[in-house]
Tab-separated table of C-alpha atoms and ligand atoms in Angstrom:
chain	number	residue	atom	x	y	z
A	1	UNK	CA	0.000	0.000	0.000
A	2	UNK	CA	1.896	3.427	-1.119
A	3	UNK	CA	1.923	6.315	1.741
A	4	UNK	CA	-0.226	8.858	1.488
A	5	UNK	CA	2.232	11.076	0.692
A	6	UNK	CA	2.628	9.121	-2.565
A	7	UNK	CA	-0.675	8.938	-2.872
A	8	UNK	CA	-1.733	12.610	-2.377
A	9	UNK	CA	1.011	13.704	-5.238
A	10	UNK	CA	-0.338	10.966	-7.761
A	11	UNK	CA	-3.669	12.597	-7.344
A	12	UNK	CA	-2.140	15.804	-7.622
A	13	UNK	CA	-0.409	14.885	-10.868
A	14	UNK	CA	-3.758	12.905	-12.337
A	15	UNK	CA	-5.831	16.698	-11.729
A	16	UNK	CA	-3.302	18.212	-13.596
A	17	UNK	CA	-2.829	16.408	-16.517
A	18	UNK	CA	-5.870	14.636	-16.310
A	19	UNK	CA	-8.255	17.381	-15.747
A	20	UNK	CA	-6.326	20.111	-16.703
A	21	UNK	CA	-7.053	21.543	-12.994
A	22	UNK	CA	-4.644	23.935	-11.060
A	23	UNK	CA	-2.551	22.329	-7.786
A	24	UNK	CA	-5.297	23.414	-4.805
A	25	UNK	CA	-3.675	25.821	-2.553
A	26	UNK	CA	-3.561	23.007	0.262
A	27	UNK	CA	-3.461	19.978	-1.553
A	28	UNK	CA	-0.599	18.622	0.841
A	29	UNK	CA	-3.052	19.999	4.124
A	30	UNK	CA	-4.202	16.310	4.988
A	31	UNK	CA	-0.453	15.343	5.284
A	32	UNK	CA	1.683	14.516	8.093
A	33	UNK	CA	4.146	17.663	8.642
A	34	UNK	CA	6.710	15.167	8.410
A	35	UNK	CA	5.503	13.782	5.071
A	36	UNK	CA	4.483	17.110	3.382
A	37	UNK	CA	8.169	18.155	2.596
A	38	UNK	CA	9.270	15.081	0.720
A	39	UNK	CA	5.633	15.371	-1.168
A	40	UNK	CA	5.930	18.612	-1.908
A	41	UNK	CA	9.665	18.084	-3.386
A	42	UNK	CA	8.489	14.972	-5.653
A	43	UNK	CA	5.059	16.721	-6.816
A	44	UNK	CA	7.812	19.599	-8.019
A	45	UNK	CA	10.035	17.544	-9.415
A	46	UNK	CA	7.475	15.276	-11.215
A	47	UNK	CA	5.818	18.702	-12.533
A	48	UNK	CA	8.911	20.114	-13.496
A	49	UNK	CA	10.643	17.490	-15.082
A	50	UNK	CA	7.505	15.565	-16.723
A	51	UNK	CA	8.451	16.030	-20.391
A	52	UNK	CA	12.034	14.746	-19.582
A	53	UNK	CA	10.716	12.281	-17.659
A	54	UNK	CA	8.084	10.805	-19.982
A	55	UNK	CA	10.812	11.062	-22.993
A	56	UNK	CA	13.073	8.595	-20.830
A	57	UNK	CA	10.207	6.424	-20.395
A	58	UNK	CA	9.091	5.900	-24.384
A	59	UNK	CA	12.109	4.095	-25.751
A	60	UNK	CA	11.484	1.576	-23.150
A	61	UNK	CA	8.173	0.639	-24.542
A	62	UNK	CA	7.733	-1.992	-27.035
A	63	UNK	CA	5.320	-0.527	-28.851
A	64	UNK	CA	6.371	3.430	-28.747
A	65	UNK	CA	4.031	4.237	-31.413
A	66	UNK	CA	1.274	3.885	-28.494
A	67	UNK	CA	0.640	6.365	-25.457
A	68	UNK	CA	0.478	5.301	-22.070
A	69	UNK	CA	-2.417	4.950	-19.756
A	70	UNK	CA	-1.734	8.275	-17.156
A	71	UNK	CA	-2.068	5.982	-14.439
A	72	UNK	CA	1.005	4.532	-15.220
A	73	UNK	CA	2.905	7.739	-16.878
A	74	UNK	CA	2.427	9.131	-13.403
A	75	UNK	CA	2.782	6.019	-11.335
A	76	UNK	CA	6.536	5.479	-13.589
A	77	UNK	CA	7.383	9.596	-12.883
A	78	UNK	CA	6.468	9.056	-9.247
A	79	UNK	CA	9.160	6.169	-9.356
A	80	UNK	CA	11.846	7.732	-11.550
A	81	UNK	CA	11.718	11.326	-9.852
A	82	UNK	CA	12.268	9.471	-6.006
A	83	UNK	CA	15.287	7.108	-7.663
A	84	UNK	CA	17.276	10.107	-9.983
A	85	UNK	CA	16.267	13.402	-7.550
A	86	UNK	CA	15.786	12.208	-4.066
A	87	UNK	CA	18.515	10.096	-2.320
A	88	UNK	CA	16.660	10.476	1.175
A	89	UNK	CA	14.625	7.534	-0.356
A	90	UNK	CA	15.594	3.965	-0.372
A	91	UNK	CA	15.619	1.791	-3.638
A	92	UNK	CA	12.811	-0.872	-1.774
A	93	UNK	CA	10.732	2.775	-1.161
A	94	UNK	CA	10.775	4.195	-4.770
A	95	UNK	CA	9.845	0.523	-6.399
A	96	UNK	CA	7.776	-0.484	-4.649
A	97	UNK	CA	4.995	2.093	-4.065
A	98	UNK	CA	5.439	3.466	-7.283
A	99	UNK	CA	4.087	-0.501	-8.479
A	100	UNK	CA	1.240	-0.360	-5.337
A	101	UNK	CA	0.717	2.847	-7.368
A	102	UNK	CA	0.310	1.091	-10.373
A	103	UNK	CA	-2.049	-1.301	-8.953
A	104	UNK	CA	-4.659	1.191	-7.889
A	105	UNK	CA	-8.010	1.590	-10.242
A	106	UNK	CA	-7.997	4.811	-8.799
A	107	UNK	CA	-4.235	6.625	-9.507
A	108	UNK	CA	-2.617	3.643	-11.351
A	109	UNK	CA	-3.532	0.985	-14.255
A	110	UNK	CA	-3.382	-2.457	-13.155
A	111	UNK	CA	-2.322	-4.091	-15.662
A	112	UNK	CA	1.079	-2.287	-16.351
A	113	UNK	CA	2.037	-3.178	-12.739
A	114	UNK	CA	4.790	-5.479	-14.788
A	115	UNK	CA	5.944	-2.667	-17.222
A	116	UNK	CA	6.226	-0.455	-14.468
A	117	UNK	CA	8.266	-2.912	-11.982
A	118	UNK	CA	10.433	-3.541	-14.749
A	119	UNK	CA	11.470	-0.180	-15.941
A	120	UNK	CA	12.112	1.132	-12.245
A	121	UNK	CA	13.677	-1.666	-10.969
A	122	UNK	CA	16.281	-1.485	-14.218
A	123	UNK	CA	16.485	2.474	-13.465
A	124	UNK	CA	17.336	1.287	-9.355
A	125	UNK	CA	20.492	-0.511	-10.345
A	126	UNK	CA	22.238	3.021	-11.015
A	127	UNK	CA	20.742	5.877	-9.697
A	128	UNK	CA	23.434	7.830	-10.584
A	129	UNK	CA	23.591	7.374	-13.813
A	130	UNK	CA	19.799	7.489	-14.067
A	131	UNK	CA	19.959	11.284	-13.031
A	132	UNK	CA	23.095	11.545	-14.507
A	133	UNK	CA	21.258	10.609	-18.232
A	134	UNK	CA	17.726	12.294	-17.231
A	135	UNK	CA	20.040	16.105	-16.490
A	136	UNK	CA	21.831	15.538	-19.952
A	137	UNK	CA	18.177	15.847	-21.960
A	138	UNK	CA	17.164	18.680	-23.632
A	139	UNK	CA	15.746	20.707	-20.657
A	140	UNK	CA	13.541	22.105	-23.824
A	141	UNK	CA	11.222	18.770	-23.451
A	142	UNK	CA	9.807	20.088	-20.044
A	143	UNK	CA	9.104	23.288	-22.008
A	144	UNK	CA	5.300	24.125	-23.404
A	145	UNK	CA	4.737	26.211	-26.231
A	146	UNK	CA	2.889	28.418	-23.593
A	147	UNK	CA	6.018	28.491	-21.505
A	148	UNK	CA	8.642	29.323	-24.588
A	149	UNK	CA	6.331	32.218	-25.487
A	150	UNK	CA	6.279	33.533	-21.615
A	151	UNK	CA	10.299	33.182	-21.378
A	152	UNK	CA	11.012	34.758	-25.090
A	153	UNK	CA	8.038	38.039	-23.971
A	154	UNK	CA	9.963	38.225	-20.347
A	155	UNK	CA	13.028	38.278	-22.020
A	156	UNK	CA	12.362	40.631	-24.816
A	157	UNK	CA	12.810	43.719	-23.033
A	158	UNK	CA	16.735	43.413	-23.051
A	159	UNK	CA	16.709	42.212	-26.876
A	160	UNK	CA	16.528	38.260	-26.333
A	161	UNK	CA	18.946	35.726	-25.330
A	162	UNK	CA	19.317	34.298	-21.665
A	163	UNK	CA	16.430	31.565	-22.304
A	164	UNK	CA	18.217	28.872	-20.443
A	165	UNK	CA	19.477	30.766	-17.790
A	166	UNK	CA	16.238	31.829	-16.553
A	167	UNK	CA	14.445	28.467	-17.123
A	168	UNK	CA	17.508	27.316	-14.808
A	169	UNK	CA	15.704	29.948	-12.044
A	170	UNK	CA	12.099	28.790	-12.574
A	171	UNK	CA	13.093	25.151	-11.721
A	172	UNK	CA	14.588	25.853	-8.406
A	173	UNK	CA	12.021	25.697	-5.959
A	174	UNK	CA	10.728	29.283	-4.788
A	175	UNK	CA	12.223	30.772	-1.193
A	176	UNK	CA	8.651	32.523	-0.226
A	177	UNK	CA	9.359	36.451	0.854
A	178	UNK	CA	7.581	37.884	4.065
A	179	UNK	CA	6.271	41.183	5.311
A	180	UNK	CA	6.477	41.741	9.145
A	181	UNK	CA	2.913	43.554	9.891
A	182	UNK	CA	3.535	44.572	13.893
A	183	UNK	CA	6.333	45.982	15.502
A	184	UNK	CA	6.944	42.961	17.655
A	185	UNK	CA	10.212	40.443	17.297
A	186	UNK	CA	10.321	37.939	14.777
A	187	UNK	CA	10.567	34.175	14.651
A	188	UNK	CA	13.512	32.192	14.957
A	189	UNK	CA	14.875	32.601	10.754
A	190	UNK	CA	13.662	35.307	9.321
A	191	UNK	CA	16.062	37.354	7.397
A	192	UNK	CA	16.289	40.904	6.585
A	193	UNK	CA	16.342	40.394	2.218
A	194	UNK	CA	19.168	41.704	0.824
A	195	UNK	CA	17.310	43.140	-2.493
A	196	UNK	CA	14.681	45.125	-1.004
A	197	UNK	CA	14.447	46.841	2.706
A	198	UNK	CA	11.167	45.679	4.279
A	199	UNK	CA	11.538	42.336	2.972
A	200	UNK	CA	12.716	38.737	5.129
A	201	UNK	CA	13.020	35.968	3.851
A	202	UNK	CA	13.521	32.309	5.524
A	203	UNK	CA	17.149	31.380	6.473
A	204	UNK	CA	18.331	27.880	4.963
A	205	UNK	CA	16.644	25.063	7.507
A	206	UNK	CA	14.467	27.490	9.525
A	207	UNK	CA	10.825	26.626	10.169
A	208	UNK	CA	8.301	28.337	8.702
A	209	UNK	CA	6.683	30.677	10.778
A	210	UNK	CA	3.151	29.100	10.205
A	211	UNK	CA	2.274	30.529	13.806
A	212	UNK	CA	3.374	34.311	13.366
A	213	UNK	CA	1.400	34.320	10.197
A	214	UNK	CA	-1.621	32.840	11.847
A	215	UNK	CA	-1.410	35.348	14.604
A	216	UNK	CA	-1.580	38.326	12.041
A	217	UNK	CA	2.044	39.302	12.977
A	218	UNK	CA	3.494	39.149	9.366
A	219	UNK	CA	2.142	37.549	5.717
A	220	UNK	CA	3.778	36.095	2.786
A	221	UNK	CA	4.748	38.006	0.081
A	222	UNK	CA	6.511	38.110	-3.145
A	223	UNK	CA	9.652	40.811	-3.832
A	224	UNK	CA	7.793	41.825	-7.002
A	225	UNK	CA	4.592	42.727	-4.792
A	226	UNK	CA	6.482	44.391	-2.052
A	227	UNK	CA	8.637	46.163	-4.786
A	228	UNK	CA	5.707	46.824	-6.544
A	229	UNK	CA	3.793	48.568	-3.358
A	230	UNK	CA	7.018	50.575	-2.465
A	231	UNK	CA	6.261	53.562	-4.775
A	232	UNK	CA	6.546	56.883	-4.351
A	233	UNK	CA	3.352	58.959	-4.216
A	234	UNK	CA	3.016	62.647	-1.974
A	235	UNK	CA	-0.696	63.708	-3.040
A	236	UNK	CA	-3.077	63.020	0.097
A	237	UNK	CA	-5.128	59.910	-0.517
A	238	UNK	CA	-8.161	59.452	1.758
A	239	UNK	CA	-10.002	57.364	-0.700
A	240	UNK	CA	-8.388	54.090	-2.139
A	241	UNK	CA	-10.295	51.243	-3.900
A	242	UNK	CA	-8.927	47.679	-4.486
A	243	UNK	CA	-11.017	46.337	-7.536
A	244	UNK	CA	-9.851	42.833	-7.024
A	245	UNK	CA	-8.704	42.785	-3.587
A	246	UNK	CA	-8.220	38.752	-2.472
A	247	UNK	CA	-6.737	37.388	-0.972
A	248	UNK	CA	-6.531	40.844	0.588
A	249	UNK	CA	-2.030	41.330	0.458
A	250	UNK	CA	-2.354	44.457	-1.045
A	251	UNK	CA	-4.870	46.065	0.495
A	252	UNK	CA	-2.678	45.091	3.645
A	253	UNK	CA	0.046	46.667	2.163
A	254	UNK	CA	-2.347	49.602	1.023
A	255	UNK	CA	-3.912	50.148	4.401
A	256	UNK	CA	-0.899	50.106	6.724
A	257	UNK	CA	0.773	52.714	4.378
A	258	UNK	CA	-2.481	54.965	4.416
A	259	UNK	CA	-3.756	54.324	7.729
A	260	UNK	CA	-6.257	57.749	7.336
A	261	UNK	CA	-8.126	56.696	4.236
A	262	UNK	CA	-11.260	54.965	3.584
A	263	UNK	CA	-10.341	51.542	1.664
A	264	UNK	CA	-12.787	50.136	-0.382
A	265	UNK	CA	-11.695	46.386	-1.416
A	266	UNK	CA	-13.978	44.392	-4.264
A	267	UNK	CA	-13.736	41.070	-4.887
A	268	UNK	CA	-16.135	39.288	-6.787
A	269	UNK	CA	-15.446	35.560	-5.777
A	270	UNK	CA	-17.382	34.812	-2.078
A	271	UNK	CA	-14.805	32.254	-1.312
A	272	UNK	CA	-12.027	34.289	-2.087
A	273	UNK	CA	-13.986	37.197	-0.383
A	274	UNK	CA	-14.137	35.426	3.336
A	275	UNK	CA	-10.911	34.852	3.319
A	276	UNK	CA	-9.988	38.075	2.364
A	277	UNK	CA	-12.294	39.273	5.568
A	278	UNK	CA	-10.370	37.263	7.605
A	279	UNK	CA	-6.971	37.824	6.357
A	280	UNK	CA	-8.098	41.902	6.893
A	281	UNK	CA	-9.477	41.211	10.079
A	282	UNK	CA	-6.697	38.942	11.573
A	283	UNK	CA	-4.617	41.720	10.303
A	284	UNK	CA	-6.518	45.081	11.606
A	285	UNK	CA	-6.886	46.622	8.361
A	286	UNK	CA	-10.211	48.462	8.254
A	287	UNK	CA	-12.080	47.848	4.560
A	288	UNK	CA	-15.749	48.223	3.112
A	289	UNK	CA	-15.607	44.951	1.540
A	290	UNK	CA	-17.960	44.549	-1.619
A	291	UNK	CA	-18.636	41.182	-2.864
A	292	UNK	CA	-19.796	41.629	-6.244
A	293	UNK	CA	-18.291	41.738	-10.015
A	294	UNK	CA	-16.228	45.159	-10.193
A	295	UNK	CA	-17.302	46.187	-13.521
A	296	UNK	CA	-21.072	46.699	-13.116
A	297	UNK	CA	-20.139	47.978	-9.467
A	298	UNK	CA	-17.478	50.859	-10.592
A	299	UNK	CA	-19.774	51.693	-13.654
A	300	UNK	CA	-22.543	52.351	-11.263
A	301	UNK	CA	-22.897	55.889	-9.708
A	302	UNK	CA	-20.460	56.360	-6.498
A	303	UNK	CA	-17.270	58.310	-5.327
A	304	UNK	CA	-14.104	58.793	-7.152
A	305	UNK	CA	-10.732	57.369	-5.429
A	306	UNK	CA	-7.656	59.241	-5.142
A	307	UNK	CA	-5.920	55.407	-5.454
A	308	UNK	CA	-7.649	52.714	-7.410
A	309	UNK	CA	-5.447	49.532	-7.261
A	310	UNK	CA	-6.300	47.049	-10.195
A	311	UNK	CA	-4.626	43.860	-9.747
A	312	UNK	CA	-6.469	42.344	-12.882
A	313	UNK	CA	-6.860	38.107	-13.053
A	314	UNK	CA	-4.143	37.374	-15.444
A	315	UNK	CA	-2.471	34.116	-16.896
A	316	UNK	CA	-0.046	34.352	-14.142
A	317	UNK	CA	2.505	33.820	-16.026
A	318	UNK	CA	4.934	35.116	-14.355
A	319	UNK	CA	4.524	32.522	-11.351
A	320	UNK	CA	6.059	29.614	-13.293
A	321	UNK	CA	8.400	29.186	-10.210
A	322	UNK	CA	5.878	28.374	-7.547
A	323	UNK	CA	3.304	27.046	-10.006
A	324	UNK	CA	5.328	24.787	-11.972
A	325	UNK	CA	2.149	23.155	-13.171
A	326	UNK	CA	0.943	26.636	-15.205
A	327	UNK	CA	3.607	25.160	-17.710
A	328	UNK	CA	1.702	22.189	-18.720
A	329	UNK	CA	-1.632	24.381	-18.742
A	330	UNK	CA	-0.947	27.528	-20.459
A	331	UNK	CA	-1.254	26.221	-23.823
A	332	UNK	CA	-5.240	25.551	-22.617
A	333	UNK	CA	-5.710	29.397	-21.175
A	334	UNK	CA	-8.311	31.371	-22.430
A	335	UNK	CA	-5.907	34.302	-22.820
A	336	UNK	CA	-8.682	35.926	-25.143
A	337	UNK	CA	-11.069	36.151	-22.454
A	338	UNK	CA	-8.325	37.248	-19.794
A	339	UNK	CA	-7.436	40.072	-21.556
A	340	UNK	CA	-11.252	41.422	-22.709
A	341	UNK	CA	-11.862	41.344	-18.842
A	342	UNK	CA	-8.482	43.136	-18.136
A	343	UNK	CA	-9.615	45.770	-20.614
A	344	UNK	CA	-12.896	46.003	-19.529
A	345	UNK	CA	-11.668	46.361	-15.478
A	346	UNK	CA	-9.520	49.081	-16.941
A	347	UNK	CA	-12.266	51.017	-19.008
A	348	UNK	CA	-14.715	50.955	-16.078
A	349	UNK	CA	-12.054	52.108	-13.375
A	350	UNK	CA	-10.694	55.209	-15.476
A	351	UNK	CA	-13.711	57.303	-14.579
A	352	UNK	CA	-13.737	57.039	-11.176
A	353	UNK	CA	-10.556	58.120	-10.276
A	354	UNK	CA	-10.440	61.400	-8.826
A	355	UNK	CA	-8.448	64.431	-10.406
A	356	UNK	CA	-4.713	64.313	-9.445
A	357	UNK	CA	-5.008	60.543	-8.117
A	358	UNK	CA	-3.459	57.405	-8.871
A	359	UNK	CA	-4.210	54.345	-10.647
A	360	UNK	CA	-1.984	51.015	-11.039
A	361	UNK	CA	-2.551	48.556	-12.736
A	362	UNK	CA	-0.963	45.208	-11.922
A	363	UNK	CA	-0.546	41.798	-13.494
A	364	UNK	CA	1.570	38.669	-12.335
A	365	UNK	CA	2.422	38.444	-16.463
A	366	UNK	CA	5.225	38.578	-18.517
A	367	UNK	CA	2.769	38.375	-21.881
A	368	UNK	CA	3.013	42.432	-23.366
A	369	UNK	CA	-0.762	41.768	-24.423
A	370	UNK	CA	-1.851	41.184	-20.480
A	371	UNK	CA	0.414	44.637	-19.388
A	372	UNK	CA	2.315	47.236	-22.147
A	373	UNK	CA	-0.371	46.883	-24.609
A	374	UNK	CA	-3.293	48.160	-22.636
A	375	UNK	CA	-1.051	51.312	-21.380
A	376	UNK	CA	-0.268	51.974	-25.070
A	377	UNK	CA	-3.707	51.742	-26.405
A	378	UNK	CA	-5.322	53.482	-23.369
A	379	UNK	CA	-2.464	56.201	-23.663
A	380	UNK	CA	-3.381	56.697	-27.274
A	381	UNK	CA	-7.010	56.344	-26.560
A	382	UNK	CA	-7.371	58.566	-24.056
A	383	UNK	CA	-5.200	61.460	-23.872
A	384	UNK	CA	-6.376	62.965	-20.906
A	385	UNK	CA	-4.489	60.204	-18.446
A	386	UNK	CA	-0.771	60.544	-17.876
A	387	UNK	CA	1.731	58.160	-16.779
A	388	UNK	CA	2.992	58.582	-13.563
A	389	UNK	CA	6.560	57.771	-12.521
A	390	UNK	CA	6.420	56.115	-9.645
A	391	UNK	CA	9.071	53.584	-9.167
A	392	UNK	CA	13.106	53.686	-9.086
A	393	UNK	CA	14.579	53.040	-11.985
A	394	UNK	CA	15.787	49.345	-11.690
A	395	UNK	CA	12.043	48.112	-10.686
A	396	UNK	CA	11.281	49.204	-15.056
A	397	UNK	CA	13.474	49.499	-18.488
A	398	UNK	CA	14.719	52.488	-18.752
A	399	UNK	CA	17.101	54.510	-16.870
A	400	UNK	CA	15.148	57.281	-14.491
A	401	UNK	CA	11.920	56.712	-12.086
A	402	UNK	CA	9.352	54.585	-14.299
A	403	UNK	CA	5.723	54.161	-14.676
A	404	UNK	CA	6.243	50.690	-16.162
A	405	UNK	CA	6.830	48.340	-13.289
A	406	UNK	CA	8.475	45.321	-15.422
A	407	UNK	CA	11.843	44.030	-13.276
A	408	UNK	CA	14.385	42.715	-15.317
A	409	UNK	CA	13.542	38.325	-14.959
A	410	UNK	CA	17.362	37.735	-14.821
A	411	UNK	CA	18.404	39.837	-11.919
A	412	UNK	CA	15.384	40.445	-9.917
A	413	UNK	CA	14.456	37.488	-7.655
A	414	UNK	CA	10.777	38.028	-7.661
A	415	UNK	CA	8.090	36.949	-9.722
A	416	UNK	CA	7.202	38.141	-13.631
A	417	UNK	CA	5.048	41.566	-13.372
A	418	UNK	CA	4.392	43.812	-14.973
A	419	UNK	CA	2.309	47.177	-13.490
A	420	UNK	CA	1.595	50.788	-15.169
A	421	UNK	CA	0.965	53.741	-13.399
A	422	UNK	CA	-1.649	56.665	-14.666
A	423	UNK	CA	-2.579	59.953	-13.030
A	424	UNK	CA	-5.346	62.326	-14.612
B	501	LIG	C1	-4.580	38.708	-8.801
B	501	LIG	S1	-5.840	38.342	-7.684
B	501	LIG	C2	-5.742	39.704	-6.574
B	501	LIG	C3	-4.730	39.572	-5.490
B	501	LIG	C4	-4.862	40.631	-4.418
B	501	LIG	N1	-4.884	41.976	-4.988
B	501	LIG	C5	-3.777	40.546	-3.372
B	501	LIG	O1	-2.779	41.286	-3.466
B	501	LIG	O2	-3.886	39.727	-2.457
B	501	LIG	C6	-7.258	38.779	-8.594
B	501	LIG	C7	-8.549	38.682	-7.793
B	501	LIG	O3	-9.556	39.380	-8.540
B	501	LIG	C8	-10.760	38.670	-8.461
B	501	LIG	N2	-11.543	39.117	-9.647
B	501	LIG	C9	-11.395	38.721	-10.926
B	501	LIG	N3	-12.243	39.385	-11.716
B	501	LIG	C10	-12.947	40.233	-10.925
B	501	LIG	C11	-13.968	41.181	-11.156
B	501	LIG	N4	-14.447	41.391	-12.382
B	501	LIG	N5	-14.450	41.858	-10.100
B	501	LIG	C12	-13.958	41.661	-8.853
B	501	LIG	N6	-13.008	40.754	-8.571
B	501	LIG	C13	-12.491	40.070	-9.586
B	501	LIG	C14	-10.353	37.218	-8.457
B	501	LIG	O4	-11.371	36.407	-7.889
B	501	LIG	C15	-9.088	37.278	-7.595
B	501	LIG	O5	-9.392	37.082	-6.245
């Protein structure tokens, strides 16, 4: 019988490719803390390396002309990730739960149990060399079209070139970023960052402070959204409106650096919405939260804001790092739809912003279509808004204070983004 740690990541793997469904947020929550970190590091390595992985596996077939069940593409990747990438786990452990993986209707396929006992037990007699031969493939096989299209638009910016040097970042796994939120000591670990003052990260074998952030002392955040919320802006604000506001980080951000103004924070999903109640309460951040589609909200009669934050849904695809999975389901995106309801956010937000005030607009993207483009057609469109320079110089592309918020993907740690600034 495999562990359940085995068990939870073949699941994970069969919603991906399978269903073509996102990793939940807490799919490892049901695990064991002691479990979760060696499921967590196969379900990243299986993700990440599943084209490599599944190109090993096909001249080993018979019949290569014919796909394989998924129960046993992801029962043989389960196997062959624990035996090349993770020498904590015995030879007896990798082969055999990976075939009691293989035997279950419900993750496996039965009757490849041999197929798969044979090919891993072959790959167990040199692990070395297994991992050895797996690194030496063409790291473009665990590389969608999606993915090659995010990496050349992230890259194009400083003229191309430097593909495999970022793909080398994206596969290590992500060190999250944190924002202290009282003035109270931290835990045990956390690290002043080095890149941007305000920032901690978690030093190499510290435990994650699961209890500060439960307490409302601190929350995770990415560099790029801490960067991003760092900008400089002297006009008073007393009104500020988040237009998609969960799971509630910037808002956070928003209402400890405005502490006087009114914060209006809309979020249209009522899941998303409790928990960004919670994370706002837990927190003390004071809100008027609306639960309801922003669009026909801001295009209904009510006040102007002297800071409308508009962190649009996007592909996200500039969280390839700690969604290694967005690889294998970009190609499927609607990126059509994404960017008619980034448009219309944008169109129905204009209006109310008050005279002299700010608007951002934010996307976890590297695609110019989800970002650039909208600035440059609204710019064109409609003279009357400005950019507004509101970030140091290395946080955009050219050389003094920028309005475009699009960090270089090669020397900034943080996620993809990319984030425009308008004043009227
Ligand atoms: C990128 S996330 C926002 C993250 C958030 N600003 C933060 O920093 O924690 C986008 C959010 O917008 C919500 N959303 C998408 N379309 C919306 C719409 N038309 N009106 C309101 N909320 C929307 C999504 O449900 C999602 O929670």
């Amino acid at each position: 019988m495999a562990t359940p740690s085995r068990i939870a990541v073949a699941r994970t793997l069969h919603l991906v490719f399978g269903e073509g469904a996102r990793v939940p947020d807490a799919w490892d929550a049901g695990l064991p803390a002691a479990d979760a970190g060696l499921a967590n590091a196969l379900l990243g390595q299986c993700l990440r390396r599943w084209g490599t992985l599944q190109a090993a596996i096909r001249p080993q077939l018979k019949d290569q002309s014919r796909g394989l069940p998924l129960g046993t593409q992801v029962s043989l990747a389960i196997g062959l990730a624990q035996l090349a990438w993770l020498p904590g786990v015995s030879d007896h452990a990798a082969v055999n739960e990976a075939v009691d993986l293989a035997t279950s209707r419900e993750v496996g396929f039965p009757p490849h149990k041999g197929l798969v006992n044979a090919i891993l037990r072959r790959a167990a007699k040199d692990r070395e060399a297994l991992a050895a031969g797996l690194d030496a493939m063409d790291p473009a096989l665990d590389r969608s079209p999606f993915t090659r299209r995010v990496l050349q638009a992230a890259l194009a910016p400083r003229g191309g070139g430097g593909v495999e040097a970022l793909w080398r970042r994206l596969q290590a796994p992500p060190h999250p970023h944190f924002r202290p939120l009282r003035a109270e000591p931290l835990p045990p670990g956390l690290e002043p960052s080095e890149i941007l003052p305000g920032a901690f990260h978690l030093a190499a074998n510290a435990e994650f402070p699961a209890q500060w952030l439960a307490a409302g002392a601190g929350m995770v955040q990415d560099l790029s959204s801490q960067a991003l919320l760092s900008f400089r802006w002297e006009p008073p604000v007393t009104r500020i409106l988040d237009a998609c506001s969960a799971p509630g980080g910037k808002a956070t951000a928003l209402g400890r650096r405005f502490p006087e103004a009114r914060i209006t924070a809309v979020e249209r999903n009522p899941a998303r919405a409790r928990r960004l109640r919670d994370n706002l309460q837990l927190r003390g951040v004071q809100a008027d939260i609306v639960v309801e589609d922003a669009c026909p909200w801001l295009l209904r009669d009510g006040p102007s804001f002297d800071l409308i934050m508009l962190d649009a849904p996007c592909s996200g695809s500039g969280t390839l790092q700690k969604h290694p999975e967005l690889n294998w389901l970009g190609d499927a995106l609607d990126l059509a739809r994404l960017l008619l309801a980034q448009r219309t956010l944008l169109e129905a937000a204009l209006p109310r912003l008050a005279p002299g005030g700010l608007l951002i607009y934010a996307v976890c993207s590297w695609l110019p279509e989800e970002g650039q483009a909208h600035l440059e057609r609204l710019l064109a469109g409609q003279p009357r808004f400005r950019p507004a320079a509101i970030w140091p110089a290395p946080m955009g592309t050219e050389d003094g204070p920028t309005s475009l918020f699009r960090p270089d993907p090669l020397t900034w740690a943080g996620e993809g983004f990319q984030a425009f600034a308008l004043t009227v």
